[in-house]
Structures are given as structure tokens and as C-alpha cells.
Coordinates of C-alpha atoms and ligand atoms in Angstrom, one line a residue:
X41 CA 60.1 43.9 11.8
X42 CA 62.3 41.2 9.5
X43 CA 64.5 43.1 7.8
X44 CA 63.8 46.9 9.4
X45 CA 63.9 49.8 6.9
X46 CA 66.8 52.1 8.2
X47 CA 65.5 55.4 9.1
X48 CA 67.7 58.3 9.4
X49 CA 65.7 60.1 11.9
X50 CA 68.3 61.8 13.1
X51 CA 68.1 64.1 10.1
X52 CA 65.7 66.4 10.2
X53 CA 63.4 67.2 7.3
X54 CA 62.1 70.4 6.1
X55 CA 59.0 71.2 4.1
X56 CA 55.8 73.1 4.0
X57 CA 52.8 70.8 3.8
X58 CA 49.5 71.8 2.4
X59 CA 47.1 69.4 3.1
X60 CA 43.6 70.0 0.8
X61 CA 40.8 68.2 2.7
X62 CA 42.7 69.4 6.0
X63 CA 39.1 69.2 8.0
X64 CA 38.4 65.8 6.1
X65 CA 38.7 61.9 8.1
X66 CA 41.6 60.6 5.8
X67 CA 44.0 63.9 7.5
X68 CA 42.6 63.7 11.1
X69 CA 42.5 59.4 11.5
X70 CA 45.8 59.4 9.2
X71 CA 47.6 62.0 7.8
X72 CA 48.1 64.1 11.6
X73 CA 48.8 61.3 13.7
X74 CA 51.4 59.7 11.1
X75 CA 53.2 63.6 10.9
X76 CA 53.0 63.4 14.7
X77 CA 55.1 59.8 15.1
X78 CA 57.6 61.7 12.6
X79 CA 57.3 65.0 15.0
X80 CA 58.5 62.9 17.6
X81 CA 61.2 61.0 15.9
X82 CA 63.1 64.2 15.3
X83 CA 62.3 63.6 11.2
X84 CA 59.8 66.3 11.8
X85 CA 61.5 69.2 13.9
X86 CA 61.6 72.7 13.4
X87 CA 61.4 73.3 10.0
X88 CA 57.9 72.7 8.3
X89 CA 54.9 73.6 8.9
X90 CA 51.2 72.3 7.7
X91 CA 48.5 74.1 5.9
X92 CA 44.8 72.6 5.9
X93 CA 42.6 73.7 3.3
X94 CA 38.6 72.9 3.2
X95 CA 35.9 75.1 2.5
X96 CA 34.6 75.5 6.6
X97 CA 35.2 78.9 7.7
X98 CA 37.7 77.9 10.5
X99 CA 40.3 79.5 12.6
X100 CA 43.9 78.7 13.3
X101 CA 42.8 77.7 16.8
X102 CA 40.1 75.8 15.9
X103 CA 41.7 73.8 13.4
X104 CA 44.6 72.6 16.0
X105 CA 41.9 71.9 19.1
X106 CA 40.7 69.5 16.1
X107 CA 44.3 67.7 15.0
X108 CA 44.9 68.0 19.0
X109 CA 41.5 65.7 18.9
X110 CA 42.7 63.6 16.5
X111 CA 45.7 62.9 18.2
X112 CA 44.2 62.5 21.6
X113 CA 42.5 59.1 20.2
X114 CA 45.6 57.1 19.4
X115 CA 48.3 58.5 21.8
X116 CA 48.6 58.8 25.7
X117 CA 51.2 61.7 24.9
X118 CA 51.6 64.5 27.4
X119 CA 49.4 67.3 26.1
X120 CA 52.0 69.9 26.1
X121 CA 53.9 68.1 23.1
X122 CA 51.0 67.7 21.4
X123 CA 50.6 70.9 21.5
X124 CA 53.7 72.4 20.3
X125 CA 53.3 70.0 17.5
X126 CA 50.3 71.7 17.0
X127 CA 51.5 74.8 16.5
X128 CA 53.0 73.6 13.3
X129 CA 49.6 74.0 12.1
X130 CA 48.1 76.6 10.3
X131 CA 44.5 77.1 8.6
X132 CA 43.2 78.7 5.3
X133 CA 39.4 78.4 3.9
X134 CA 39.6 77.2 0.4
X135 CA 37.2 76.3 -2.3
X136 CA 39.5 74.2 -5.1
X137 CA 37.4 75.8 -7.8
X138 CA 38.0 79.2 -7.0
X139 CA 41.3 80.5 -8.2
X140 CA 41.6 83.3 -6.3
X141 CA 41.9 81.2 -3.1
X142 CA 45.2 79.6 -4.6
X143 CA 47.1 83.3 -4.3
X144 CA 45.8 83.2 -0.5
X145 CA 47.7 79.7 0.1
X146 CA 50.7 81.1 -2.1
X147 CA 51.3 83.5 0.3
X148 CA 50.6 82.0 3.2
X149 CA 53.1 79.5 2.0
X150 CA 55.6 81.7 1.4
X151 CA 55.6 83.2 4.6
X152 CA 55.4 80.4 7.0
X153 CA 58.4 79.0 4.8
X154 CA 60.2 82.2 5.8
X155 CA 59.1 81.6 9.7
X156 CA 60.0 77.9 9.8
X157 CA 63.1 78.3 7.0
X158 CA 60.8 75.6 5.2
X159 CA 63.6 75.2 2.1
X160 CA 60.9 76.1 0.0
X161 CA 59.8 72.9 -0.3
X162 CA 56.2 71.8 -0.9
X163 CA 54.5 68.4 -0.6
X164 CA 50.8 69.0 -1.5
X165 CA 48.7 66.5 -0.8
X166 CA 45.2 65.1 -1.9
X167 CA 42.8 64.3 1.0
X168 CA 39.8 65.3 -1.1
X169 CA 37.3 63.4 -3.1
X170 CA 39.0 62.2 -6.9
X171 CA 37.2 64.5 -9.0
X172 CA 39.0 67.5 -7.6
X173 CA 42.7 66.1 -8.1
X174 CA 42.8 67.5 -11.2
X175 CA 41.7 70.9 -10.5
X176 CA 44.5 71.5 -8.3
X177 CA 46.8 69.9 -10.0
X178 CA 46.0 72.7 -12.4
X179 CA 46.0 75.4 -10.3
X180 CA 49.0 74.9 -7.9
X181 CA 50.5 75.5 -11.5
X182 CA 48.6 78.0 -13.3
X183 CA 48.6 80.1 -9.9
X184 CA 52.3 79.9 -9.6
X185 CA 52.3 77.9 -6.4
X186 CA 55.1 75.5 -7.3
X187 CA 58.4 77.4 -6.3
X188 CA 61.5 76.9 -8.1
X189 CA 64.6 76.4 -5.4
X190 CA 62.9 73.7 -3.4
X191 CA 61.2 70.6 -4.5
X192 CA 57.3 70.3 -5.3
X193 CA 55.9 66.9 -4.3
X194 CA 52.1 65.6 -5.5
X195 CA 50.4 63.2 -3.5
X196 CA 47.5 61.7 -4.7
X197 CA 45.1 59.4 -2.7
X198 CA 43.4 56.5 -4.2
X199 CA 40.8 55.7 -6.2
X200 CA 43.0 56.9 -9.7
X201 CA 40.2 56.8 -11.9
X202 CA 37.2 54.5 -12.3
X203 CA 38.4 52.6 -15.2
X204 CA 41.6 52.8 -17.6
X205 CA 39.2 56.1 -19.4
X206 CA 39.0 58.0 -16.6
X207 CA 42.4 57.0 -15.3
X208 CA 44.0 58.6 -18.7
X209 CA 41.9 61.4 -18.6
X210 CA 43.2 62.4 -15.1
X211 CA 46.6 61.6 -15.2
X212 CA 46.3 64.0 -18.3
X213 CA 45.2 66.7 -16.6
X214 CA 47.8 66.1 -13.7
X215 CA 50.7 65.5 -15.6
X216 CA 50.6 68.9 -17.4
X217 CA 51.3 70.1 -14.3
X218 CA 53.6 68.3 -12.6
X219 CA 56.5 66.1 -13.9
X220 CA 55.7 62.5 -13.4
X221 CA 58.9 62.5 -11.2
X222 CA 57.2 64.6 -8.5
X223 CA 53.4 62.6 -8.5
X224 CA 53.7 60.4 -5.5
X225 CA 50.1 57.9 -6.0
X226 CA 49.8 56.5 -2.3
X227 CA 48.4 52.8 -2.4
X228 CA 48.8 52.6 1.3
X229 CA 49.5 48.5 1.1
X230 CA 53.2 49.3 -0.4
X231 CA 53.8 51.1 3.2
X232 CA 52.9 48.4 5.2
X233 CA 56.3 46.8 6.2
X234 CA 55.7 43.2 5.4
X235 CA 54.8 44.1 1.5
X236 CA 58.5 46.4 1.8
X237 CA 60.9 43.5 3.0
X238 CA 59.5 41.1 0.7
X239 CA 62.3 42.1 -1.5
X240 CA 65.1 41.9 1.3
X241 CA 63.2 38.7 1.9
X242 CA 63.6 37.6 -1.3
X243 CA 67.0 38.6 -2.0
X244 CA 68.4 37.1 1.5
X245 CA 67.0 33.4 0.9
X246 CA 68.5 32.1 -2.3
X247 CA 66.8 29.2 -1.8
X248 CA 63.2 30.6 -1.7
X249 CA 64.3 32.7 -4.5
X250 CA 65.1 30.1 -6.7
X251 CA 61.6 28.4 -6.1
X252 CA 59.7 31.3 -6.8
X253 CA 58.7 30.0 -10.4
X254 CA 56.7 28.4 -12.1
X255 CA 59.0 25.3 -12.0
X256 CA 58.3 25.4 -8.6
X257 CA 55.5 27.0 -7.5
X258 CA 51.8 25.5 -7.8
X259 CA 49.8 28.4 -7.5
X260 CA 49.7 32.0 -5.5
X261 CA 47.2 32.7 -3.1
X262 CA 46.3 36.7 -2.1
X263 CA 43.4 37.4 0.4
X264 CA 43.0 41.0 1.8
X265 CA 39.9 39.4 3.4
X266 CA 37.8 42.4 5.9
X267 CA 35.2 41.1 8.5
X268 CA 32.9 44.5 8.5
X269 CA 30.9 45.2 5.8
X270 CA 30.6 49.3 4.5
X271 CA 29.6 50.8 7.5
X272 CA 29.2 54.1 6.9
X273 CA 30.8 54.4 3.1
X274 CA 27.7 52.7 1.3
X275 CA 27.3 55.8 -0.9
X276 CA 31.5 55.7 -1.9
X277 CA 31.0 51.6 -2.2
X278 CA 28.1 51.7 -4.5
X279 CA 30.6 53.9 -6.8
X280 CA 33.3 51.2 -6.9
X281 CA 32.7 47.5 -5.2
X282 CA 35.4 45.8 -4.6
X283 CA 37.3 45.0 -8.1
X284 CA 37.8 48.6 -7.9
X285 CA 38.4 49.0 -4.4
X286 CA 40.6 46.2 -3.5
X287 CA 41.5 44.2 -6.6
X288 CA 43.0 47.0 -9.4
X289 CA 45.0 48.8 -6.7
X290 CA 46.1 46.6 -3.5
X291 CA 46.0 43.0 -5.1
X292 CA 47.4 43.6 -8.1
X293 CA 50.3 45.9 -6.0
X294 CA 51.5 42.7 -3.5
X295 CA 51.5 40.5 -6.5
X296 CA 53.7 43.0 -8.0
X297 CA 56.1 42.8 -4.7
X298 CA 56.4 39.0 -4.7
X299 CA 56.4 38.0 -8.5
X300 CA 58.3 40.6 -10.2
X301 CA 61.6 39.9 -11.3
X302 CA 65.4 41.0 -9.6
X303 CA 64.5 41.5 -5.9
X304 CA 67.9 42.8 -5.3
X305 CA 67.4 45.6 -7.5
X306 CA 67.6 49.5 -5.5
X307 CA 67.1 52.1 -8.1
X308 CA 63.4 53.2 -8.1
X309 CA 63.8 53.3 -11.9
X310 CA 64.7 50.1 -12.2
X311 CA 61.9 47.9 -9.3
X312 CA 59.3 50.2 -11.4
X313 CA 60.2 48.9 -14.6
X314 CA 60.5 44.8 -13.0
X315 CA 56.5 45.6 -11.9
X316 CA 55.7 47.2 -15.4
X317 CA 56.8 44.2 -17.2
X318 CA 55.0 42.3 -15.4
X319 CA 51.5 43.9 -15.6
X320 CA 52.4 44.2 -19.0
X321 CA 52.5 40.2 -19.3
X322 CA 48.7 40.0 -17.4
X323 CA 47.2 37.7 -19.3
X324 CA 43.9 39.5 -20.5
X325 CA 40.6 37.7 -20.5
X326 CA 38.0 37.3 -23.0
X327 CA 34.4 37.8 -21.6
X328 CA 33.7 34.0 -21.4
X329 CA 37.5 33.9 -19.4
X330 CA 35.7 36.5 -17.4
X331 CA 32.4 33.9 -16.8
X332 CA 34.9 31.2 -15.8
X333 CA 38.1 32.7 -14.1
X334 CA 36.2 35.3 -12.1
X335 CA 33.5 35.3 -9.3
X336 CA 31.9 37.6 -7.5
X337 CA 29.3 38.1 -4.5
X338 CA 27.4 40.5 -2.6
X339 CA 26.7 39.8 1.2
X340 CA 23.2 39.3 2.8
X341 CA 22.5 39.0 6.4
X342 CA 23.9 36.6 8.9
X343 CA 22.4 33.5 10.0
X344 CA 20.8 35.0 12.6
X345 CA 19.4 37.9 10.6
X346 CA 21.3 40.2 12.7
X347 CA 23.5 42.1 10.6
X348 CA 22.4 44.1 7.5
X349 CA 22.3 43.2 3.9
X350 CA 24.4 45.1 1.9
X351 CA 21.5 46.3 0.4
X352 CA 19.7 47.4 3.4
X353 CA 22.6 49.5 4.3
X354 CA 22.5 53.0 4.5
X355 CA 22.9 54.8 0.5
X356 CA 23.1 51.4 -1.6
X357 CA 20.4 51.1 -3.7
X358 CA 18.0 48.4 -3.2
X359 CA 18.7 46.2 -6.4
X360 CA 22.5 47.4 -6.0
X361 CA 24.5 45.1 -8.5
X362 CA 27.9 46.0 -6.8
X363 CA 30.2 43.4 -5.2
X364 CA 31.3 43.2 -1.9
X365 CA 33.4 40.1 -2.7
X366 CA 35.2 39.0 -5.6
X367 CA 37.7 35.8 -6.1
X368 CA 39.8 35.0 -9.6
X369 CA 42.3 33.3 -11.7
X370 CA 45.1 35.9 -12.4
X371 CA 47.4 34.8 -14.9
X372 CA 50.4 36.2 -16.5
X373 CA 52.3 35.5 -20.0
X374 CA 55.6 35.5 -18.4
X375 CA 58.8 33.1 -19.2
X376 CA 59.0 33.0 -14.9
X377 CA 55.1 32.5 -13.8
X378 CA 53.0 31.8 -17.4
X379 CA 51.1 28.5 -16.2
X380 CA 50.7 29.8 -12.6
X381 CA 47.2 30.6 -11.2
X382 CA 47.4 33.4 -8.8
X383 CA 44.2 33.3 -7.1
X384 CA 43.1 36.3 -5.4
X385 CA 40.2 37.2 -3.2
X386 CA 38.8 40.4 -1.6
X387 CA 35.4 40.9 0.2
X388 CA 33.9 42.0 3.1
X389 CA 31.5 40.6 5.9
X390 CA 33.9 37.9 5.9
X391 CA 34.6 35.4 9.2
X392 CA 37.5 37.3 10.5
X393 CA 40.2 40.1 9.3
X394 CA 43.1 38.8 7.2
X395 CA 45.4 39.9 4.8
X396 CA 47.9 37.2 3.6
X397 CA 49.8 35.7 0.5
X398 CA 50.0 32.0 0.7
X399 CA 53.1 30.8 -1.6
X400 CA 51.9 26.9 -2.8
X401 CA 55.0 24.6 -3.6
X402 CA 54.8 22.3 -6.0
X403 CA 56.3 18.6 -5.4
X404 CA 59.6 19.7 -7.8
X405 CA 60.6 21.9 -5.0
X406 CA 62.3 18.9 -3.2
X407 CA 65.0 19.3 -5.6
X408 CA 65.9 22.6 -3.7
X409 CA 65.7 20.9 -0.6
X410 CA 61.9 22.5 -0.1
X411 CA 59.7 19.9 1.7
X412 CA 57.3 19.3 -1.1
X413 CA 54.3 21.2 -1.4
X414 CA 55.1 23.1 1.3
X415 CA 53.5 26.3 1.9
X416 CA 54.7 29.1 2.9
X417 CA 52.0 32.3 3.9
X418 CA 53.2 35.6 4.2
X419 CA 51.0 37.4 7.0
X420 CA 50.6 41.0 5.8
X421 CA 48.9 42.1 9.1
X422 CA 50.9 40.4 11.7
X423 CA 48.9 38.2 14.2
X424 CA 50.2 37.1 17.6
X425 CA 53.6 38.7 16.3
X426 CA 53.7 36.0 13.5
X427 CA 54.8 37.3 9.9
X428 CA 55.9 34.5 8.2
X429 CA 54.2 30.8 8.2
X430 CA 55.5 27.3 6.6
X431 CA 52.7 24.9 6.7
X432 CA 50.8 26.6 9.2
X433 CA 53.6 26.9 12.3
X434 CA 55.9 30.3 12.8
X435 CA 58.7 29.5 10.4
X436 CA 61.3 29.5 12.7
X437 CA 59.5 26.1 14.4
X438 CA 59.2 24.5 11.2
X439 CA 62.1 22.2 10.6
X440 CA 62.9 23.4 7.5
X441 CA 65.5 26.3 6.9
X442 CA 65.1 27.8 3.1
X443 CA 63.8 30.9 4.9
X444 CA 66.1 32.3 7.9
X445 CA 67.4 35.8 8.7
X446 CA 71.0 37.2 10.3
X447 CA 68.8 39.0 12.6
X448 CA 66.4 38.1 15.0
X449 CA 63.4 39.7 13.8
X450 CA 63.3 42.6 15.6
X451 CA 59.1 43.1 16.2
X452 CA 59.8 46.8 18.3
X453 CA 59.8 49.8 15.3
X454 CA 56.9 48.7 13.7
X455 CA 55.9 51.8 11.4
X456 CA 52.6 52.6 10.3
X457 CA 51.8 52.7 6.6
X458 CA 51.2 56.1 6.2
X459 CA 54.2 56.9 8.6
X460 CA 56.0 55.6 6.2
X461 CA 55.7 56.9 3.1
X462 CA 55.1 60.2 4.3
X463 CA 59.0 59.5 5.0
X464 CA 59.6 58.6 1.7
X465 CA 57.1 61.6 0.3
X466 CA 60.3 63.8 2.2
X467 CA 63.5 61.8 0.9
X468 CA 61.8 61.8 -2.6
X469 CA 61.9 58.0 -2.4
X470 CA 59.6 56.8 -5.2
X471 CA 59.9 53.0 -4.6
X472 CA 56.6 52.8 -2.6
X473 CA 54.2 54.5 -4.6
X474 CA 52.4 53.2 -7.7
X475 CA 53.6 54.7 -11.4
X476 CA 51.1 55.4 -14.8
X477 CA 52.0 52.7 -16.6
X478 CA 51.7 49.9 -13.6
X479 CA 48.0 51.8 -13.7
X480 CA 47.4 51.4 -17.1
X481 CA 48.0 47.6 -17.2
X482 CA 46.1 46.9 -14.4
X483 CA 43.2 49.4 -14.9
X484 CA 42.9 47.7 -18.7
X485 CA 42.6 44.6 -16.7
X486 CA 39.9 45.1 -14.7
X487 CA 37.9 46.8 -17.3
X488 CA 37.4 43.8 -19.3
X489 CA 35.9 42.2 -15.9
X490 CA 34.0 45.3 -14.9
X491 CA 32.4 45.5 -18.6
X492 CA 31.4 41.9 -18.4
X493 CA 30.2 42.2 -15.1
X494 CA 28.5 45.5 -16.3
X495 CA 26.3 43.7 -19.3
X496 CA 25.0 40.7 -17.3
X497 CA 22.7 40.6 -14.3
X498 CA 24.3 39.2 -11.0
X499 CA 21.9 37.1 -9.0
X500 CA 22.8 39.3 -5.7
X501 CA 22.9 38.8 -2.6
X502 CA 24.6 35.2 -2.8
X503 CA 26.7 34.6 0.2
X504 CA 26.1 35.1 4.2
X505 CA 27.5 37.6 6.4
X506 CA 30.4 36.0 8.4
X507 CA 30.4 33.2 6.0
X508 CA 34.2 32.6 2.9
X509 CA 31.6 34.0 0.0
X510 CA 29.6 32.2 -2.4
X511 CA 30.5 28.5 -3.1
X512 CA 31.6 29.6 -6.4
X513 CA 34.5 30.7 -4.9
X514 CA 35.6 27.1 -3.6
X515 CA 34.7 25.8 -6.7
X516 CA 37.0 28.0 -8.8
X517 CA 40.1 26.3 -7.4
X518 CA 38.4 22.9 -6.8
X519 CA 38.4 22.8 -10.7
X520 CA 42.3 23.1 -11.1
X521 CA 42.8 21.1 -8.6
X522 CA 44.0 23.5 -5.8
X523 CA 41.6 24.7 -2.3
X524 CA 42.3 28.3 -0.8
X525 CA 45.0 27.5 2.3
X526 CA 43.0 30.1 4.2
X527 CA 39.8 28.7 5.2
Ligands
NAP1583 N1 39.1 58.4 4.6 C1 40.0 57.1 4.5 O1 40.4 56.3 5.2 C2 40.4 56.7 3.5 C3 41.3 56.1 2.6 C4 41.9 55.9 1.0 C5 41.4 56.9 0.5 N2 40.8 57.7 0.9 C6 40.7 59.2 0.1 O2 41.1 60.3 0.3 C7 40.5 61.5 -0.1 C8 39.5 62.3 1.1 O3 38.6 61.0 1.6 P1 38.1 61.1 3.3 O4 37.3 60.4 3.9 O5 38.7 62.1 3.8 O6 36.5 62.3 2.7 P2 36.2 63.6 3.7 O7 35.9 62.8 5.2 O8 34.9 63.6 3.2 O9 37.1 64.9 3.6 C9 36.8 65.9 2.6 C10 37.3 66.7 2.9 O10 37.8 67.6 1.5 C11 37.0 68.8 1.5 N3 35.8 69.6 0.7 C12 35.1 69.3 -0.2 N4 34.7 69.8 -1.3 C13 35.6 70.8 -1.4 C14 35.8 72.0 -2.2 N5 35.0 72.3 -3.0 N6 37.2 72.4 -2.0 C15 37.4 72.3 -0.8 N7 37.9 71.8 0.1 C16 36.3 70.4 -0.3 C17 35.6 68.3 2.7 O11 35.8 70.2 3.7 P3 34.6 71.3 3.2 O12 33.5 70.6 3.3 O13 35.1 71.8 4.7 O14 35.6 71.5 2.2 C18 36.9 67.9 3.5 O15 37.4 68.4 4.4 C19 39.2 61.0 -1.2 O16 40.0 60.6 -2.4 C20 39.1 59.1 -0.4 O17 38.8 58.3 -1.6 C21 40.1 58.4 2.3

């Protein structure tokens, strides 16, 4: 995209992937298509194999058939190349609670390592329910699956806990079996091109970087909006809600990318330390401040009564107190950001899908040669080939030059988030994964909101499907003399 990430696609990687939950939705919809793209680029070629594991008794051939079917939904390549790719796939029936099964898995991995000369490298991918993460990690260690000569990397999907206590417990279990350096916690927003480009954009535009602080920024807004409802995920959603599902992880990580210090840092340790410092400076909320600074909503049917209200969705309680919308004001105690509100918002059944960061500058920014009150928008999902807007129009046509690029944007290299993250896992690059210290700070913050909400009954449903959420979300900003840029 803007300053495209450089991948050495000519460097073939070798590894045995063991995918727990190999028959599931995530594996088929995201992981196998991503691995296939890497196969087509040559990053994965001769020296890799994928073991899918789950309880159901599939044969290798049946498993390969399901993999090919999932590829056919996303690619129109010749079936022959899909079949060649699928020859690297093997299936092992496995119950995560059965120790014997890990021995079978270990033997199969060793056999495939010899067959494909995979360098004793292992990627253990947890595409299963979070309650199994700890059990699997412990068994991988106790049953001796970890190899001595290659690397052993553990990949964990969200959610990582449901509050600080459960996240601590999970982390304790996992870290008994794997050192922090070998744990790759996925937040797929960190795999998105725009989010990965933000440090480059900041580092390459000194005026913009000089303006990114409390002297020149009025407020920053992060919106992750979806037009759909919970669809068939009502059961999961009842255990989560948008605060846990979107704010604790994706929104906080997006804020981390725009607000951390030192965007020129290349070292993963330094980058993570800067992000940890930022999250450690989160201004914690008293119960009264939660009431003032965070609003929650739950969708009702639409104006015509055609759409289901959240409480009418499958596997959702008739009196559910789970929020499908939230908006809030996040603040930091840091020298750089003290006094700047970060307004965050995420919801289901909003008018459109949108993922964006709006940076609203104040009048003083003219000192830096940026027009007063300029709004810079970073579109996390590109729309009509636009990625960056200045006052609502493409930055190139805005008449302002504080954002420039040495080369014209390249729109051909779209790399899916999961594909990009798998490249990082294979390369041992931990920059785009979340560290435990970051999670600890963000969970602590989110817990204070959750606890307050759980202690009070909400007046749900309180917004109509297809609208911008409850009126209180507008009032949150109006009170400060601000307004949402995306409305
Ligand atoms: N789907 C997504 O888009 C998505 C997005 C973000 C995060 N995630 C996370 O990714 C993980 C997987 O989600 P999913 O949607 O793929 O779930 P899913 O479709 O329900 O798949 C779960 C998998 O786990 C296997 N499994 C269940 N119990 C097992 C056991 N006791 N032993 C061994 N395998 C077992 C299932 O196969 P059997 O029934 O045959 O055992 C199946 O392959 C979850 O942590 C989820 O939160 C998913």
C-alpha cells in the first residue's frame, strides 16, 4: 500500500504447522487460504506440511477435499495447483484432553519433518476454543512435542481471557510451557496494511509526527463499525459483548500504533516497550467516570421491523444485558497525550462498515504549516482506493503537503492480514503481535468499565438497527465541544 512492507518472497520457509481446530471455521476461512497464497508466492514450497487436528475422524483425503473446497471459494486458480498444495496436508484425529493423542501427533510431525525436510521447526496454531489453550500448551510441553534443533512457536487466537484474572490464569498456564518470546498472540488488526504502515507514515512525514501530541491534537477518534448483526455467533457474543470483543484488543492496539513514541524504532523489544509504556499510562476510571465517559447500546429491530433485534437472535437471552455498541472517551496520563481525548466507538448494525482513525488537529497546528483544524483520516479498510483523507478528500488532492510519500502508492500488493501475520510467524518477527504486558494494562482498564456495567441494569434495547447507536454516543463528544467525524 503506502510504503509497502518488504517481504523476501524468494526465501522459502520450512516448518510443520500443527493446527488445533483444523476442521473449524477459522482454519478453513482464513488459515488455509492464507497458506495457499504463501504457497503461490513460493514462501512455502517444498519444505512444509500442515497437520490438521480435531476430534472428528477424517482421513487425509477427506481433509484435503475440505481444504480444496475452502480454496475454491476464494480463488479461481487451476485445481491442479490446489491439489499439489493439498498434498502437504495431513489429518490426525485428536482430543485435546487425551495425552495419548499427543504422542501420535508427535510421531506424525517427526515423520513429516523427515519427509519434507522441515528443519525441525514447529508452528502450533490454536484455532480452537480458548478454554483449551492452556491444556494444549501444557501437553505440547509434557508430551515432548517441542523439538530441540528448530524453533517452536505457539500461535494464540483471541480472545485472550475475558477479564484480567482469567487472562492472568491463561497466561500462567501457557508460559509454564512456552517462553514469552515463542508466543504469538494474534490480533488480526495488527496484520492489516494500514496499521502496519502507520509507523512508516509517521517516520517519513516529520511535520505530521511533530503535530502528533497534545499541543496540536484536539482529539483522536477510532471507529470500528459493522453493518451486520451477530449473525450465527449469538452464543459467543453473549459471553463477550463489544467491549471485550473489539475495544480491549483491536481498538487499543490501533491506538497503540498511532500514539506510541518513537515510530522509527525497528527493534521489536523497543516497539513493544513503547506500546507498554503508553498502555501503562491509561487513565483508569472510577465507577462515576465510567458512567460519564462510556456509553453502551444494544440494537433493536430496524425502522421497518424487518431485522431481528439482538434479543431475538439465536442463542441470545430474551433479557440479555450484553452490549452490541459502545462509545467512550479514553485518556492517557503521559506527557505526550495528557489532555487529549481518544474517542472510541464500535458497534454492530450501524449504517455501514467502517474502520478508521480520525485525527482532529487544533488551531495551533498552523505553527507547523498545517491548516488549522485539519482532520486527517486513516482508513484501515481502503475504500475506492483511498487510504488517507485530509478534510474528507484524498490527501493528494487536499492542497496540503504534510503527508507525502517518496513513491506513489502501490495498490497491487494487497496482503491479507492473516497472510502477513503468518509470514511474521515464520520469520520470527514479533512486532505485530500482542505482548502480555500490553494485555495486562488493557484488561485492567476494560475490567473497570465491565464491573461498573455489570453492577447496573441497562435500559436495552436502545438503538435502532441501521443507525449510529444511542444518542448518548453523540452527547459524549458534544459535552466536550467536539463531534464525530464519521457520522
Ligand atoms: N472464526 C473466526 O473468524 C475467528 C475469528 C477470530 C478468532 N477466532 C477464534 O479462533 C478459535 C476457533 O474458532 P472457530 O470459529 O474456528 O471455531 P469452530 O469452527 O467451532 O472450530 C473449533 C474446532 O475445534 C475442534 N475441537 C472442539 N473440541 C475439541 C476437542 N476437545 N479436541 C480437539 N479439537 C476440538 C473442532 O473440531 P471437532 O468438533 O471435530 O473436535 C473444530 O475443528 C476460537 O478461539 C475463536 O475465538 C475465530
